[in-house]
Amino acid sequence: MADILITGGAGYIGSHAVKRFLEEGHKVTVIDNLMRGFGEAVDVLTGYGDLTFHQVDLRNANAVRSVFTKAHFDAVLHFGALCLVNESMSAPELYFENNVYGTLNLLKAMKEFSVKNIIFSSTCAVYGESVYLPINEEHPKKPSNPYGESKLMAENIIKWMSQIYGFNYLIFRYFNVCGAAEDGSIGDSKKPSVLLLQNLVRGAMGIEEFELTCPKVDTPDGTPIRDYVDVNDLIDAHYLGFSYLEQGGASNEINLGTGRGSSVEEMIQEVEKAINVTIPRKRGDARKGESARLFASNAKAQQLLNWQPKRDIKKSVECLQKWYVARPNGYSY
Ligand SMILES: NC(=O)c1ccc[n+]([C@@H]2O[C@H](COP(=O)([O-])OP(=O)(O)OC[C@H]3O[C@@H](n4cnc5c(N)ncnc54)[C@H](O)[C@@H]3O)[C@@H](O)[C@H]2O)c1
């Protein structure tokens, strides 16, 4: 049994990691300031095992440090960040302060308390507009928005501090994450959500009208092409990554995507087919800072971690339906 610290564990992806590590019998400590996470998620997760929750802001170095005085962590999974591209285009300072300074405080505490292993949630947004496809880890990194830049800065800080202080890291660059827990117990509760599949399923179920917010881009149908990876597959990769680091695997940066690009129009059709409804749509304000085409090469994840995505869009839609049947409006607190 290991002692795991998970930041952002009350948020969408982090809560799935908490559930999985608890189910595997590990002891989990969560840091979340509940700025975008939910107390109700923590309450649900408490039912899965040995969980300690600290409502702490990563920007508060002393508060972060005090969490490290309470346990010795075998690994840190760092999900805690702000991650709305559009918001970062109107308040960039918030993104640099939260995502960069928060990461720095965490690394400083790791150094002080000799915690060696970290898995960092990064993003395909560090690549910016694709120069070639599929995007591998060597692709140029030229973020198109302050969110991507803040994550790239955090990546570089992790790399430098690891080189100097001997941390072992995995930087996971997620592509577009979708889906919910297979038992429908936890899921994405962003209000409003910016995640396409979540919004499509809500639209299809008549919970909320679907708003098309993508800008017109240079693709065959004029809508952006993205790589949609199921959250349960993503968490499988984190579990494999944790074992990899425990066994002394070398630090690395790894894409987590399916390797398949789908346009927004294609995704609308896939969900309509899966649920057998026509999804009414309205035009919302077009988002800023969006790239036209992003999809991953996941060859490195397959080679280093023996990871392969197993769930297709139909499966993600099925889990989302369970989640929204249980909580049509997400968590209530
Ligand atoms: N959702 C995606 O498609 C996607 C894609 C690529 C990368 N990512 C990365 O994955 C991670 C998790 O994303 P998510 O979709 O679960 O987001 P989320 O907003 O649901 O979860 C993030 C959590 O971090 C917490 N948090 C934010 N700033 C904090 C701070 N200063 N102190 C303490 N807690 C803080 C929030 O309260 C929230 O619970 C992020 O790092 C994000 O950059 C997400």
Short mmCIF file of C-alpha atoms in Angstrom, two decimals, residues 6 20-22 41 44 53-54 59 64 79 84 104 157 163 177 180 193 198-199 220 223 239 249 262 269 305 324:
data_model
loop_
_atom_site.label_atom_id
_atom_site.label_comp_id
_atom_site.label_asym_id
_atom_site.label_seq_id
_atom_site.Cartn_x
_atom_site.Cartn_y
_atom_site.Cartn_z
CA ILE A 6 -3.46 14.01 -5.34
CA ARG A 20 -8.93 4.32 -8.73
CA PHE A 21 -6.08 4.60 -6.19
CA LEU A 22 -8.51 4.01 -3.32
CA ALA A 41 -17.19 14.63 -5.00
CA VAL A 44 -18.68 10.33 -2.61
CA PHE A 53 -9.02 15.82 2.35
CA HIS A 54 -7.33 19.19 2.85
CA ARG A 59 -0.71 29.18 -4.05
CA VAL A 64 0.95 23.14 1.12
CA PHE A 79 -4.02 17.67 -11.40
CA LEU A 84 -10.24 26.97 -19.37
CA LEU A 104 6.39 25.59 -7.75
CA ILE A 157 10.05 23.93 -13.86
CA GLN A 163 17.41 17.40 -12.85
CA VAL A 177 -10.75 14.10 -21.99
CA ALA A 180 -17.33 9.53 -16.55
CA SER A 193 -18.68 22.81 -18.99
CA GLN A 198 -20.29 16.13 -21.89
CA ASN A 199 -22.28 18.98 -23.43
CA PRO A 220 -12.95 19.91 -44.26
CA THR A 223 -14.95 22.61 -37.19
CA TYR A 239 -1.85 3.79 -12.59
CA GLY A 249 11.44 4.07 -14.61
CA SER A 262 -12.59 13.69 -34.96
CA GLN A 269 -23.09 12.69 -35.43
CA LEU A 305 3.79 1.96 -20.22
CA TYR A 324 -26.22 12.51 -15.84
#
